[in-house]
Every structure is written in structure tokens, then in C-alpha cells.
Amino acid sequence: MTTEITTTTTTTSIRNRPPNTGNLITVLSIDGGGIRGIIPGVILEYLESQLQELDGDEARLVDYFDVIAGTSTGALITVMLTAPDENNQPFYAAKGIVPFYLENAPKIFKQIGGPFAGIIKLLKALIGPKYNGKYLTTLVTGLLGTLKLSQTLTNVVIPTFDIRDMQPVVFSSYQVTREPTTDALLSDICLGTSAAPTYLPAHYFQNGDREFNLIDGGVAANNPSLVAIGEVTRQVMKEDPNFVPISPLDYGRYLVISLGTGTEKQPPIYDAKTAAKWGVLGWMVNNGSAPLIDSFQQASADLVVFHNNVVFEALNSTDSYLRIQDETLTGDLASVDVATTQNLNNLVNVGKALLDKPVSRVNSDTGVFEVLPNGGTNREALKRFAKQLSDERKLRGKNCTAQEVLE
């Protein structure tokens, strides 16, 4: 788990053929959510297994997506799936994500036990981050070594937030040539986007002549799917040869899988009468959670889901967009850091159960998730999407081969 990569290669090739050789632009997006990254980890393992049934055991998610986007814990998963090992293969297969969390989460979020645990946690929250981040830093830097953003095996998009400049910073494979200072170490990017306020310390680093003072990307975009689509649209507008002759408004060509990490919405956990009594401390620490952090992260994620639904509905392309999210988490399951063995195993079970729940979609009028009539289960939807992804990859390979013959 801690083998260091020491490659000094400046770039690696994108394994997937460009979108202009096929019919679709394929996007995978993974939300932030701390230890709840286990949930999309389970979903991704199933999706990759379906691709392997179609295309062989060596099939990897990175071979099928034009861009993979992740925020915070989602960014860590993104890098695990796209960073190259010494053989220029993806560093992790999807089946390795859950074991990674089970092994390392208890060391990243070391739990405090005993009768005074609550008081100790409160005092720590008052004077600094709950966790010092040392294990996470050692783990990520040891795993990724000198690998940079430009070396991923497909395009990646990772939102962060610069606390000094008070603006989002998006680390995007598409921007590296235009903004070389964003071609940072993947380890620095992961540590920056994971630095959740009150949980982990902000991350500083310098790349070239640019300084970065980063905190959790969830401040800007806890659901990064819209950021990823925006990055692709910008490339199309700039007439990137990989997208010509695709139109900037050709959203009907997108195939998007967006994975949430679960949330606690039912029963309601806060209300106005209670919140009206909170001061700074109440907003930052309340029954083991941070209401202020939870609120803005959930708000940004939900707005993205709402926007995506409206756009894909307007284009009659709802079958090309799949959002998988569990909004029924309660107690420790809804936390980002309760990394006990029992809770982590329970999150695995949540992910497995989510596969067999019906496909749901946000009602554009009410903003509430509703079961999609005749939508089947998430497992069935992922199987359909796997077939589309496989067909698209084969079409691109066929078209590229034909083009090579003509040339």
C-alpha cells in the first residue's frame, strides 16, 4: 500500500481515443465526503466488473472516460484510478478502492475513545483541526511520489479553494498547457482538495512561481460534475482538435455518471429554531458534526444535481445521465470521519444496498429525489451504461483504425 512511485516522466498518453472519433463525451464524477468515499468505491467496483465482463479482465475505468472528476475524497479516488504505475497501468483497479479505505481511514481519522472523548474532541475543535493530517500526508506522498497532473492516464478535473485569494482553483488536465503552474504534484492536489475546514489543516505548496493556499474543494464544488462538463465545453470552444467538429452546445453527446457519497436528509437533523440559538461554536460543532460545513457542501452539490437534471431533461437526454446517491444515511454513517471498523463495514453495506435501490432523479419542480418510473435499479442502470461505454470505446477504435488505413 505504500510503494513509492519515482517516475520522472513528464507526461503519459491518454489511453482513451479522443471524443471526435466516436459519438459520446464520457464523464465520471465523484463527490466529496471523507470516509463515505467507500460508497462510490463499491459502485465503481461493480461498474468496472461489468466492463470486464464485456471487454476482458484487463479493462479499467480509465479506458472508458474522457474525464474523471473528483472533489476531496472523490479526488483521491480519481487519482487512484488514473495515476500510472511503473508499468504505465492505472495505479489501482476499482476493486482496490474499498480495501484502501478500510486499511487507511482509521489511521487518517484516528478515533478518540474513553469517557472524556466528547470533551477532548470539543477542545481540539476549538484550538485547531480535529486531525493533524500527518498520516494522510505521508500516505499520499509515499504513494504518488513525483507524479504530476499531466501524467494521468485520462483527463482529470479536481476542484479546490484558495483561502488566500478567496477563489476556487480547478486543477484540470485540459488547462496544463495554458497554465503550467497548475501542473502540480498529484499529492499536493489531493492534500489541498481534502483539507476540509475543522477536520484537516489547510495545505500550502508552491509550483513554479505560483503559491497555493488550499482548502477542501467541497467549498467550491462538492459535486464536481458540472465543473468537468464546463472544462470540456471550454475545450470545444477553443477548438481543441480532440473535439472538432463537436459544437459547444452539443450537450446531447454527453454520457455522465455522477456518484454521491451519501447524505443525511431524512429525518431532518437541523431546524431554524435550533439554529437560531447557535453562535460561532454551534455552527462549527454540533453533535459531532459541523452544520456550517455540511450546509454549504450539500447546497453546492444539490444545485449541481438540479442543474444537470434540467439540462438533460431539456435536451431529451435523461438516459445519458445517471446520478447515484443515498439520502437516507443516519448517525455515524452520515459522518465524514467516524472511522471505526464497524462504521466502515456498515458503509460498505450501504454501497452494496444502493446498487439494488431504484434509480432516482431530482424533481425539477420540487428539488426532491424521486424514484424514476421504469428506471430499474442502479445495478441495472450501471450495466446499461457499461454496455454504452464499451460500444463507444469499440467504435472509437474502429474509426481510428479506418483513419489510419486511409492515411
mmCIF file of C-alpha atoms in Angstrom:
data_model
loop_
_atom_site.group_PDB
_atom_site.id
_atom_site.type_symbol
_atom_site.label_atom_id
_atom_site.label_comp_id
_atom_site.label_asym_id
_atom_site.label_seq_id
_atom_site.Cartn_x
_atom_site.Cartn_y
_atom_site.Cartn_z
ATOM 1 C CA MET A 1 0.000 0.000 0.000
ATOM 2 C CA THR A 2 2.907 2.375 0.477
ATOM 3 C CA THR A 3 5.107 1.592 -2.524
ATOM 4 C CA GLU A 4 6.581 4.850 -3.784
ATOM 5 C CA ILE A 5 6.486 5.761 -7.449
ATOM 6 C CA THR A 6 9.644 7.541 -8.542
ATOM 7 C CA THR A 7 8.916 8.023 -12.226
ATOM 8 C CA THR A 8 10.243 11.247 -13.726
ATOM 9 C CA THR A 9 8.310 11.070 -16.987
ATOM 10 C CA THR A 10 6.898 14.473 -17.928
ATOM 11 C CA THR A 11 3.698 13.161 -19.463
ATOM 12 C CA THR A 12 1.875 9.958 -20.316
ATOM 13 C CA SER A 13 -0.521 9.276 -23.151
ATOM 14 C CA ILE A 14 -4.270 9.339 -22.683
ATOM 15 C CA ARG A 15 -5.393 5.717 -23.039
ATOM 16 C CA ASN A 16 -8.823 6.522 -24.424
ATOM 17 C CA ARG A 17 -9.328 7.586 -28.062
ATOM 18 C CA PRO A 18 -10.481 11.221 -28.456
ATOM 19 C CA PRO A 19 -14.217 12.059 -28.450
ATOM 20 C CA ASN A 20 -14.204 13.184 -32.099
ATOM 21 C CA THR A 21 -13.624 9.563 -33.137
ATOM 22 C CA GLY A 22 -16.892 8.423 -31.547
ATOM 23 C CA ASN A 23 -20.387 9.540 -30.640
ATOM 24 C CA LEU A 24 -20.106 10.447 -26.958
ATOM 25 C CA ILE A 25 -18.201 12.539 -24.432
ATOM 26 C CA THR A 26 -17.902 10.369 -21.337
ATOM 27 C CA VAL A 27 -17.682 11.838 -17.830
ATOM 28 C CA LEU A 28 -17.301 10.187 -14.421
ATOM 29 C CA SER A 29 -17.762 12.380 -11.350
ATOM 30 C CA ILE A 30 -17.217 11.509 -7.670
ATOM 31 C CA ASP A 31 -18.390 13.708 -4.780
ATOM 32 C CA GLY A 32 -16.508 14.598 -1.622
ATOM 33 C CA GLY A 33 -17.426 13.057 1.706
ATOM 34 C CA GLY A 34 -14.490 11.749 3.747
ATOM 35 C CA ILE A 35 -14.811 8.105 4.762
ATOM 36 C CA ARG A 36 -18.056 7.939 2.797
ATOM 37 C CA GLY A 37 -15.860 7.580 -0.280
ATOM 38 C CA ILE A 38 -16.368 3.881 0.436
ATOM 39 C CA ILE A 39 -19.855 4.142 -1.066
ATOM 40 C CA PRO A 40 -18.776 5.225 -4.586
ATOM 41 C CA GLY A 41 -15.889 2.783 -4.198
ATOM 42 C CA VAL A 42 -18.406 -0.079 -4.072
ATOM 43 C CA ILE A 43 -20.319 1.344 -7.058
ATOM 44 C CA LEU A 44 -17.158 1.749 -9.137
ATOM 45 C CA GLU A 45 -16.051 -1.809 -8.412
ATOM 46 C CA TYR A 46 -19.351 -3.054 -9.829
ATOM 47 C CA LEU A 47 -19.137 -0.800 -12.902
ATOM 48 C CA GLU A 48 -15.603 -1.939 -13.674
ATOM 49 C CA SER A 49 -16.622 -5.588 -13.238
ATOM 50 C CA GLN A 50 -19.326 -5.086 -15.864
ATOM 51 C CA LEU A 51 -16.801 -3.572 -18.272
ATOM 52 C CA GLN A 52 -14.527 -6.544 -17.645
ATOM 53 C CA GLU A 53 -17.340 -8.955 -18.476
ATOM 54 C CA LEU A 54 -17.700 -7.180 -21.819
ATOM 55 C CA ASP A 55 -14.068 -6.476 -22.675
ATOM 56 C CA GLY A 56 -11.851 -8.752 -20.580
ATOM 57 C CA ASP A 57 -10.200 -8.749 -17.172
ATOM 58 C CA GLU A 58 -7.713 -6.015 -18.087
ATOM 59 C CA ALA A 59 -10.454 -3.423 -18.666
ATOM 60 C CA ARG A 60 -10.101 -0.388 -16.398
ATOM 61 C CA LEU A 61 -12.388 2.591 -15.867
ATOM 62 C CA VAL A 62 -9.698 4.951 -17.131
ATOM 63 C CA ASP A 63 -10.042 3.376 -20.598
ATOM 64 C CA TYR A 64 -13.663 4.466 -20.953
ATOM 65 C CA PHE A 65 -13.923 8.016 -19.623
ATOM 66 C CA ASP A 66 -12.716 11.168 -21.360
ATOM 67 C CA VAL A 67 -12.587 12.912 -17.996
ATOM 68 C CA ILE A 68 -12.834 11.761 -14.380
ATOM 69 C CA ALA A 69 -13.613 14.465 -11.831
ATOM 70 C CA GLY A 70 -13.374 14.252 -8.064
ATOM 71 C CA THR A 71 -13.594 16.523 -5.047
ATOM 72 C CA SER A 72 -11.884 15.837 -1.707
ATOM 73 C CA THR A 73 -12.215 12.094 -1.077
ATOM 74 C CA GLY A 74 -13.559 11.837 -4.639
ATOM 75 C CA ALA A 75 -10.312 13.372 -5.873
ATOM 76 C CA LEU A 76 -8.319 10.739 -4.013
ATOM 77 C CA ILE A 77 -10.354 8.044 -5.774
ATOM 78 C CA THR A 78 -9.896 9.855 -9.094
ATOM 79 C CA VAL A 79 -6.130 9.838 -8.699
ATOM 80 C CA MET A 80 -6.108 6.201 -7.594
ATOM 81 C CA LEU A 81 -7.883 5.286 -10.828
ATOM 82 C CA THR A 82 -5.869 7.496 -13.185
ATOM 83 C CA ALA A 83 -2.306 7.751 -11.868
ATOM 84 C CA PRO A 84 0.102 5.439 -13.733
ATOM 85 C CA ASP A 85 2.216 2.839 -12.009
ATOM 86 C CA GLU A 86 5.723 1.858 -13.133
ATOM 87 C CA ASN A 87 4.169 -0.174 -15.992
ATOM 88 C CA ASN A 88 2.033 2.750 -17.131
ATOM 89 C CA GLN A 89 -1.090 0.985 -15.902
ATOM 90 C CA PRO A 90 -3.692 2.541 -13.575
ATOM 91 C CA PHE A 91 -2.327 2.589 -10.047
ATOM 92 C CA TYR A 92 -5.476 0.947 -8.676
ATOM 93 C CA ALA A 93 -8.198 -1.210 -10.141
ATOM 94 C CA ALA A 94 -11.619 -0.205 -8.849
ATOM 95 C CA LYS A 95 -11.735 -3.278 -6.619
ATOM 96 C CA GLY A 96 -8.803 -1.841 -4.653
ATOM 97 C CA ILE A 97 -10.610 1.319 -3.517
ATOM 98 C CA VAL A 98 -12.652 -0.129 -0.651
ATOM 99 C CA PRO A 99 -9.717 -2.097 0.844
ATOM 100 C CA PHE A 100 -7.644 1.107 0.654
ATOM 101 C CA TYR A 101 -10.232 2.944 2.757
ATOM 102 C CA LEU A 102 -10.675 0.092 5.210
ATOM 103 C CA GLU A 103 -6.937 -0.022 5.840
ATOM 104 C CA ASN A 104 -6.095 3.666 5.909
ATOM 105 C CA ALA A 105 -9.186 5.571 7.084
ATOM 106 C CA PRO A 106 -8.729 4.587 10.779
ATOM 107 C CA LYS A 107 -5.177 5.966 10.618
ATOM 108 C CA ILE A 108 -6.169 9.196 8.855
ATOM 109 C CA PHE A 109 -9.102 9.812 11.209
ATOM 110 C CA LYS A 110 -7.733 8.342 14.413
ATOM 111 C CA GLN A 111 -10.599 7.929 16.846
ATOM 112 C CA ILE A 112 -10.548 9.118 20.443
ATOM 113 C CA GLY A 113 -12.065 6.725 22.963
ATOM 114 C CA GLY A 114 -12.846 6.759 26.658
ATOM 115 C CA PRO A 115 -15.307 8.603 28.917
ATOM 116 C CA PHE A 116 -13.858 12.041 28.088
ATOM 117 C CA ALA A 117 -13.798 11.566 24.300
ATOM 118 C CA GLY A 118 -16.542 14.138 23.722
ATOM 119 C CA ILE A 119 -14.793 16.825 25.738
ATOM 120 C CA ILE A 120 -11.439 16.143 24.115
ATOM 121 C CA LYS A 121 -12.983 16.384 20.636
ATOM 122 C CA LEU A 122 -14.642 19.670 21.511
ATOM 123 C CA LEU A 123 -11.424 21.163 22.850
ATOM 124 C CA LYS A 124 -9.491 20.045 19.785
ATOM 125 C CA ALA A 125 -12.111 21.636 17.531
ATOM 126 C CA LEU A 126 -11.755 24.929 19.405
ATOM 127 C CA ILE A 127 -7.991 25.203 19.008
ATOM 128 C CA GLY A 128 -7.359 23.618 15.613
ATOM 129 C CA PRO A 129 -8.261 20.854 13.141
ATOM 130 C CA LYS A 130 -9.575 17.609 14.611
ATOM 131 C CA TYR A 131 -6.788 15.689 12.820
ATOM 132 C CA ASN A 132 -3.204 16.756 12.140
ATOM 133 C CA GLY A 133 -3.120 15.226 8.666
ATOM 134 C CA LYS A 134 0.356 13.735 9.123
ATOM 135 C CA TYR A 135 -0.617 10.191 8.239
ATOM 136 C CA LEU A 136 -2.568 11.339 5.168
ATOM 137 C CA THR A 137 0.396 13.408 4.010
ATOM 138 C CA THR A 138 2.827 10.517 4.438
ATOM 139 C CA LEU A 139 0.440 8.108 2.741
ATOM 140 C CA VAL A 140 -0.327 10.276 -0.291
ATOM 141 C CA THR A 141 3.221 11.480 -0.901
ATOM 142 C CA GLY A 142 4.559 7.940 -0.491
ATOM 143 C CA LEU A 143 2.033 6.535 -2.941
ATOM 144 C CA LEU A 144 2.293 9.203 -5.622
ATOM 145 C CA GLY A 145 5.918 10.266 -5.392
ATOM 146 C CA THR A 146 6.775 12.776 -8.128
ATOM 147 C CA LEU A 147 3.755 12.131 -10.345
ATOM 148 C CA LYS A 148 2.177 15.300 -11.722
ATOM 149 C CA LEU A 149 -1.233 16.264 -13.051
ATOM 150 C CA SER A 150 -0.043 15.994 -16.665
ATOM 151 C CA GLN A 151 0.808 12.313 -16.186
ATOM 152 C CA THR A 152 -2.658 10.887 -15.527
ATOM 153 C CA LEU A 153 -3.941 8.245 -17.931
ATOM 154 C CA THR A 154 -7.062 10.205 -18.777
ATOM 155 C CA ASN A 155 -8.087 13.811 -18.211
ATOM 156 C CA VAL A 156 -8.898 14.685 -14.618
ATOM 157 C CA VAL A 157 -10.645 17.666 -13.040
ATOM 158 C CA ILE A 158 -10.192 18.404 -9.324
ATOM 159 C CA PRO A 159 -11.722 21.496 -7.660
ATOM 160 C CA THR A 160 -10.033 23.163 -4.682
ATOM 161 C CA PHE A 161 -10.369 26.527 -2.960
ATOM 162 C CA ASP A 162 -7.549 29.002 -2.339
ATOM 163 C CA ILE A 163 -8.109 30.570 1.072
ATOM 164 C CA ARG A 164 -5.651 33.415 0.441
ATOM 165 C CA ASP A 165 -7.074 34.502 -2.911
ATOM 166 C CA MET A 166 -10.620 33.586 -1.836
ATOM 167 C CA GLN A 167 -11.432 31.865 -5.110
ATOM 168 C CA PRO A 168 -11.787 28.354 -6.492
ATOM 169 C CA VAL A 169 -8.789 26.742 -8.155
ATOM 170 C CA VAL A 170 -9.573 23.932 -10.582
ATOM 171 C CA PHE A 171 -6.751 21.543 -11.366
ATOM 172 C CA SER A 172 -7.621 20.346 -14.842
ATOM 173 C CA SER A 173 -5.657 18.286 -17.340
ATOM 174 C CA TYR A 174 -7.114 20.498 -20.032
ATOM 175 C CA GLN A 175 -5.545 23.638 -18.552
ATOM 176 C CA VAL A 176 -1.991 22.385 -18.026
ATOM 177 C CA THR A 177 -0.661 23.668 -21.350
ATOM 178 C CA ARG A 178 -2.293 27.075 -20.854
ATOM 179 C CA GLU A 179 -1.427 27.362 -17.159
ATOM 180 C CA PRO A 180 1.782 25.386 -16.490
ATOM 181 C CA THR A 181 1.751 26.322 -12.798
ATOM 182 C CA THR A 182 -1.302 24.081 -12.343
ATOM 183 C CA ASP A 183 0.779 21.061 -13.384
ATOM 184 C CA ALA A 184 1.389 20.344 -9.725
ATOM 185 C CA LEU A 185 2.242 17.154 -7.891
ATOM 186 C CA LEU A 186 -0.807 14.928 -7.610
ATOM 187 C CA SER A 187 -0.015 14.512 -3.927
ATOM 188 C CA ASP A 188 -0.250 18.284 -3.359
ATOM 189 C CA ILE A 189 -3.518 18.463 -5.263
ATOM 190 C CA CYS A 190 -5.005 15.604 -3.228
ATOM 191 C CA LEU A 191 -3.918 17.124 0.069
ATOM 192 C CA GLY A 192 -5.296 20.514 -0.951
ATOM 193 C CA THR A 193 -8.733 19.359 -2.056
ATOM 194 C CA SER A 194 -9.037 17.111 1.037
ATOM 195 C CA ALA A 195 -8.264 19.834 3.587
ATOM 196 C CA ALA A 196 -11.783 20.097 4.989
ATOM 197 C CA PRO A 197 -12.142 23.056 7.391
ATOM 198 C CA THR A 198 -12.204 21.961 11.051
ATOM 199 C CA TYR A 199 -11.128 18.416 10.075
ATOM 200 C CA LEU A 200 -7.738 18.703 8.363
ATOM 201 C CA PRO A 201 -5.193 21.537 8.084
ATOM 202 C CA ALA A 202 -5.064 23.767 5.013
ATOM 203 C CA HIS A 203 -2.339 22.788 2.557
ATOM 204 C CA TYR A 204 0.334 25.131 1.235
ATOM 205 C CA PHE A 205 2.696 24.449 -1.642
ATOM 206 C CA GLN A 206 4.492 26.284 -4.408
ATOM 207 C CA ASN A 207 4.711 25.222 -8.027
ATOM 208 C CA GLY A 208 6.942 27.326 -10.238
ATOM 209 C CA ASP A 209 6.395 30.944 -9.275
ATOM 210 C CA ARG A 210 2.844 30.366 -8.014
ATOM 211 C CA GLU A 211 1.806 29.767 -4.426
ATOM 212 C CA PHE A 212 -1.231 27.747 -3.443
ATOM 213 C CA ASN A 213 -3.055 28.001 -0.095
ATOM 214 C CA LEU A 214 -5.713 25.349 -0.449
ATOM 215 C CA ILE A 215 -8.679 24.002 1.466
ATOM 216 C CA ASP A 216 -11.363 21.443 0.681
ATOM 217 C CA GLY A 217 -12.685 21.549 -2.869
ATOM 218 C CA GLY A 218 -16.149 20.981 -1.404
ATOM 219 C CA VAL A 219 -16.194 24.677 -0.573
ATOM 220 C CA ALA A 220 -16.439 25.308 -4.314
ATOM 221 C CA ALA A 221 -17.964 22.158 -5.794
ATOM 222 C CA ASN A 222 -18.624 19.112 -3.658
ATOM 223 C CA ASN A 223 -20.246 17.563 -6.728
ATOM 224 C CA PRO A 224 -17.702 18.287 -9.480
ATOM 225 C CA SER A 225 -19.701 17.007 -12.475
ATOM 226 C CA LEU A 226 -20.702 20.478 -13.660
ATOM 227 C CA VAL A 227 -17.095 21.684 -13.365
ATOM 228 C CA ALA A 228 -15.984 18.754 -15.515
ATOM 229 C CA ILE A 229 -18.629 19.485 -18.164
ATOM 230 C CA GLY A 230 -17.561 23.139 -18.112
ATOM 231 C CA GLU A 231 -13.926 22.180 -18.704
ATOM 232 C CA VAL A 232 -14.903 20.055 -21.703
ATOM 233 C CA THR A 233 -17.102 22.830 -23.081
ATOM 234 C CA ARG A 234 -14.218 25.270 -22.840
ATOM 235 C CA GLN A 235 -12.012 22.893 -24.831
ATOM 236 C CA VAL A 236 -14.669 22.638 -27.508
ATOM 237 C CA MET A 237 -14.909 26.439 -27.659
ATOM 238 C CA LYS A 238 -11.136 26.645 -28.062
ATOM 239 C CA GLU A 239 -11.397 24.212 -30.979
ATOM 240 C CA ASP A 240 -9.300 21.516 -29.356
ATOM 241 C CA PRO A 241 -8.571 19.040 -32.201
ATOM 242 C CA ASN A 242 -9.734 16.188 -29.982
ATOM 243 C CA PHE A 243 -13.260 17.632 -30.040
ATOM 244 C CA VAL A 244 -13.584 19.133 -33.535
ATOM 245 C CA PRO A 245 -16.246 19.234 -35.055
ATOM 246 C CA ILE A 246 -18.307 18.916 -31.847
ATOM 247 C CA SER A 247 -20.416 22.002 -31.028
ATOM 248 C CA PRO A 248 -20.080 23.773 -27.630
ATOM 249 C CA LEU A 249 -23.827 23.340 -27.109
ATOM 250 C CA ASP A 250 -23.922 19.697 -28.144
ATOM 251 C CA TYR A 251 -24.783 18.511 -24.632
ATOM 252 C CA GLY A 252 -26.738 15.648 -26.119
ATOM 253 C CA ARG A 253 -23.428 13.864 -26.705
ATOM 254 C CA TYR A 254 -22.558 13.690 -23.007
ATOM 255 C CA LEU A 255 -22.743 10.460 -21.052
ATOM 256 C CA VAL A 256 -22.375 11.315 -17.366
ATOM 257 C CA ILE A 257 -22.181 9.080 -14.310
ATOM 258 C CA SER A 258 -22.228 11.118 -11.097
ATOM 259 C CA LEU A 259 -21.643 9.320 -7.794
ATOM 260 C CA GLY A 260 -22.549 10.797 -4.426
ATOM 261 C CA THR A 261 -21.130 9.729 -1.093
ATOM 262 C CA GLY A 262 -24.440 9.712 0.740
ATOM 263 C CA THR A 263 -26.109 12.307 2.912
ATOM 264 C CA GLU A 264 -28.471 12.645 5.868
ATOM 265 C CA LYS A 265 -31.711 14.334 4.879
ATOM 266 C CA GLN A 266 -34.370 12.194 6.496
ATOM 267 C CA PRO A 267 -35.276 12.675 9.237
ATOM 268 C CA PRO A 268 -34.237 16.366 9.335
ATOM 269 C CA ILE A 269 -31.213 16.908 11.537
ATOM 270 C CA TYR A 270 -31.383 20.701 11.949
ATOM 271 C CA ASP A 271 -34.166 23.278 12.112
ATOM 272 C CA ALA A 272 -34.456 27.056 12.326
ATOM 273 C CA LYS A 273 -35.497 27.114 15.978
ATOM 274 C CA THR A 274 -32.358 25.243 16.967
ATOM 275 C CA ALA A 275 -30.035 27.082 14.596
ATOM 276 C CA ALA A 276 -31.359 30.450 15.779
ATOM 277 C CA LYS A 277 -29.621 29.814 19.103
ATOM 278 C CA TRP A 278 -26.240 28.927 17.654
ATOM 279 C CA GLY A 279 -23.220 31.166 17.891
ATOM 280 C CA VAL A 280 -19.902 30.509 16.175
ATOM 281 C CA LEU A 281 -19.320 27.346 18.189
ATOM 282 C CA GLY A 282 -22.788 25.956 17.493
ATOM 283 C CA TRP A 283 -22.392 26.393 13.751
ATOM 284 C CA MET A 284 -18.991 24.738 13.785
ATOM 285 C CA VAL A 285 -19.578 21.875 16.244
ATOM 286 C CA ASN A 286 -22.946 20.268 16.920
ATOM 287 C CA ASN A 287 -23.468 16.660 17.973
ATOM 288 C CA GLY A 288 -20.267 15.567 16.301
ATOM 289 C CA SER A 289 -20.958 17.375 13.022
ATOM 290 C CA ALA A 290 -20.202 20.810 11.577
ATOM 291 C CA PRO A 291 -23.536 22.311 10.419
ATOM 292 C CA LEU A 292 -21.935 25.209 8.553
ATOM 293 C CA ILE A 293 -19.613 22.925 6.575
ATOM 294 C CA ASP A 294 -22.377 20.393 5.955
ATOM 295 C CA SER A 295 -24.736 23.105 4.725
ATOM 296 C CA PHE A 296 -22.566 24.726 2.099
ATOM 297 C CA GLN A 297 -21.223 21.418 0.800
ATOM 298 C CA GLN A 298 -24.692 19.931 0.478
ATOM 299 C CA ALA A 299 -26.072 23.119 -1.067
ATOM 300 C CA SER A 300 -23.419 23.212 -3.797
ATOM 301 C CA ALA A 301 -23.849 19.512 -4.551
ATOM 302 C CA ASP A 302 -27.640 19.713 -4.751
ATOM 303 C CA LEU A 303 -27.585 22.749 -7.036
ATOM 304 C CA VAL A 304 -25.332 20.861 -9.439
ATOM 305 C CA VAL A 305 -27.699 17.877 -9.435
ATOM 306 C CA PHE A 306 -30.651 20.175 -10.072
ATOM 307 C CA HIS A 307 -28.852 21.944 -12.940
ATOM 308 C CA ASN A 308 -27.777 18.688 -14.576
ATOM 309 C CA ASN A 309 -31.309 17.320 -14.397
ATOM 310 C CA VAL A 310 -32.802 20.414 -16.012
ATOM 311 C CA VAL A 311 -30.218 20.437 -18.824
ATOM 312 C CA PHE A 312 -30.506 16.751 -19.662
ATOM 313 C CA GLU A 313 -34.315 16.938 -19.485
ATOM 314 C CA ALA A 314 -34.335 19.942 -21.820
ATOM 315 C CA LEU A 315 -32.208 18.011 -24.317
ATOM 316 C CA ASN A 316 -34.308 14.857 -24.030
ATOM 317 C CA SER A 317 -31.131 13.072 -22.929
ATOM 318 C CA THR A 318 -32.040 11.919 -19.431
ATOM 319 C CA ASP A 319 -30.976 8.370 -20.315
ATOM 320 C CA SER A 320 -27.410 9.696 -20.705
ATOM 321 C CA TYR A 321 -27.191 10.986 -17.122
ATOM 322 C CA LEU A 322 -27.071 8.785 -14.039
ATOM 323 C CA ARG A 323 -26.866 10.156 -10.506
ATOM 324 C CA ILE A 324 -26.459 7.600 -7.730
ATOM 325 C CA GLN A 325 -26.891 8.947 -4.217
ATOM 326 C CA ASP A 326 -28.220 7.672 -0.891
ATOM 327 C CA GLU A 327 -30.070 10.380 1.044
ATOM 328 C CA THR A 328 -31.127 8.161 3.939
ATOM 329 C CA LEU A 329 -27.907 7.937 5.960
ATOM 330 C CA THR A 330 -28.201 8.478 9.702
ATOM 331 C CA GLY A 331 -25.909 8.712 12.696
ATOM 332 C CA ASP A 332 -22.295 7.665 12.215
ATOM 333 C CA LEU A 333 -22.986 6.597 8.629
ATOM 334 C CA ALA A 334 -23.518 10.260 7.707
ATOM 335 C CA SER A 335 -20.230 11.372 9.282
ATOM 336 C CA VAL A 336 -17.090 12.079 7.290
ATOM 337 C CA ASP A 337 -14.666 10.844 9.937
ATOM 338 C CA VAL A 338 -16.094 8.166 12.255
ATOM 339 C CA ALA A 339 -13.589 5.601 11.026
ATOM 340 C CA THR A 340 -14.386 2.738 13.361
ATOM 341 C CA THR A 341 -14.231 -0.764 11.931
ATOM 342 C CA GLN A 342 -17.964 -1.194 12.436
ATOM 343 C CA ASN A 343 -18.876 2.065 10.714
ATOM 344 C CA LEU A 344 -16.556 1.468 7.775
ATOM 345 C CA ASN A 345 -18.009 -2.002 7.231
ATOM 346 C CA ASN A 346 -21.507 -0.554 7.504
ATOM 347 C CA LEU A 347 -20.636 1.924 4.735
ATOM 348 C CA VAL A 348 -19.602 -0.991 2.530
ATOM 349 C CA ASN A 349 -23.030 -2.477 3.132
ATOM 350 C CA VAL A 350 -24.670 0.862 2.288
ATOM 351 C CA GLY A 351 -22.879 0.851 -1.062
ATOM 352 C CA LYS A 352 -23.939 -2.711 -1.806
ATOM 353 C CA ALA A 353 -27.559 -1.968 -0.866
ATOM 354 C CA LEU A 354 -27.509 1.184 -3.011
ATOM 355 C CA LEU A 355 -26.821 -0.938 -6.082
ATOM 356 C CA ASP A 356 -30.200 -2.595 -5.682
ATOM 357 C CA LYS A 357 -32.165 0.567 -4.930
ATOM 358 C CA PRO A 358 -34.266 2.053 -7.737
ATOM 359 C CA VAL A 359 -32.804 4.748 -9.958
ATOM 360 C CA SER A 360 -33.859 8.141 -8.599
ATOM 361 C CA ARG A 361 -33.856 11.600 -10.095
ATOM 362 C CA VAL A 362 -34.428 15.096 -8.736
ATOM 363 C CA ASN A 363 -37.851 16.505 -9.487
ATOM 364 C CA SER A 364 -37.153 19.791 -11.295
ATOM 365 C CA ASP A 365 -40.169 21.416 -9.641
ATOM 366 C CA THR A 366 -39.695 20.315 -6.031
ATOM 367 C CA GLY A 367 -35.963 19.588 -5.821
ATOM 368 C CA VAL A 368 -36.751 16.257 -4.149
ATOM 369 C CA PHE A 369 -35.258 12.923 -5.230
ATOM 370 C CA GLU A 370 -37.960 10.648 -6.617
ATOM 371 C CA VAL A 371 -37.893 7.105 -7.927
ATOM 372 C CA LEU A 372 -37.740 7.115 -11.723
ATOM 373 C CA PRO A 373 -40.679 5.144 -13.151
ATOM 374 C CA ASN A 374 -39.467 2.111 -15.101
ATOM 375 C CA GLY A 375 -35.884 3.149 -14.341
ATOM 376 C CA GLY A 376 -34.929 -0.178 -12.808
ATOM 377 C CA THR A 377 -32.236 -0.455 -10.161
ATOM 378 C CA ASN A 378 -28.904 1.306 -10.026
ATOM 379 C CA ARG A 379 -27.281 -2.055 -10.725
ATOM 380 C CA GLU A 380 -29.305 -2.440 -13.914
ATOM 381 C CA ALA A 381 -28.583 1.156 -14.960
ATOM 382 C CA LEU A 382 -24.851 0.691 -14.467
ATOM 383 C CA LYS A 383 -24.969 -2.449 -16.568
ATOM 384 C CA ARG A 384 -26.638 -0.468 -19.374
ATOM 385 C CA PHE A 385 -24.084 2.316 -19.066
ATOM 386 C CA ALA A 386 -21.253 -0.230 -19.148
ATOM 387 C CA LYS A 387 -22.591 -1.506 -22.476
ATOM 388 C CA GLN A 388 -22.719 2.045 -23.847
ATOM 389 C CA LEU A 389 -19.183 2.731 -22.664
ATOM 390 C CA SER A 390 -17.912 -0.498 -24.189
ATOM 391 C CA ASP A 391 -19.653 0.175 -27.502
ATOM 392 C CA GLU A 392 -18.254 3.719 -27.589
ATOM 393 C CA ARG A 393 -14.714 2.511 -26.967
ATOM 394 C CA LYS A 394 -15.002 -0.093 -29.720
ATOM 395 C CA LEU A 395 -16.428 2.479 -32.138
ATOM 396 C CA ARG A 396 -13.542 4.856 -31.477
ATOM 397 C CA GLY A 397 -11.024 2.085 -32.016
ATOM 398 C CA LYS A 398 -12.687 1.091 -35.284
ATOM 399 C CA ASN A 399 -12.827 4.671 -36.544
ATOM 400 C CA CYS A 400 -9.201 5.341 -35.631
ATOM 401 C CA THR A 401 -8.078 2.169 -37.384
ATOM 402 C CA ALA A 402 -10.036 3.148 -40.512
ATOM 403 C CA GLN A 403 -8.498 6.619 -40.426
ATOM 404 C CA GLU A 404 -5.014 5.155 -40.129
ATOM 405 C CA VAL A 405 -5.657 2.969 -43.186
ATOM 406 C CA LEU A 406 -6.819 5.988 -45.198
ATOM 407 C CA GLU A 407 -3.707 7.914 -44.240
#
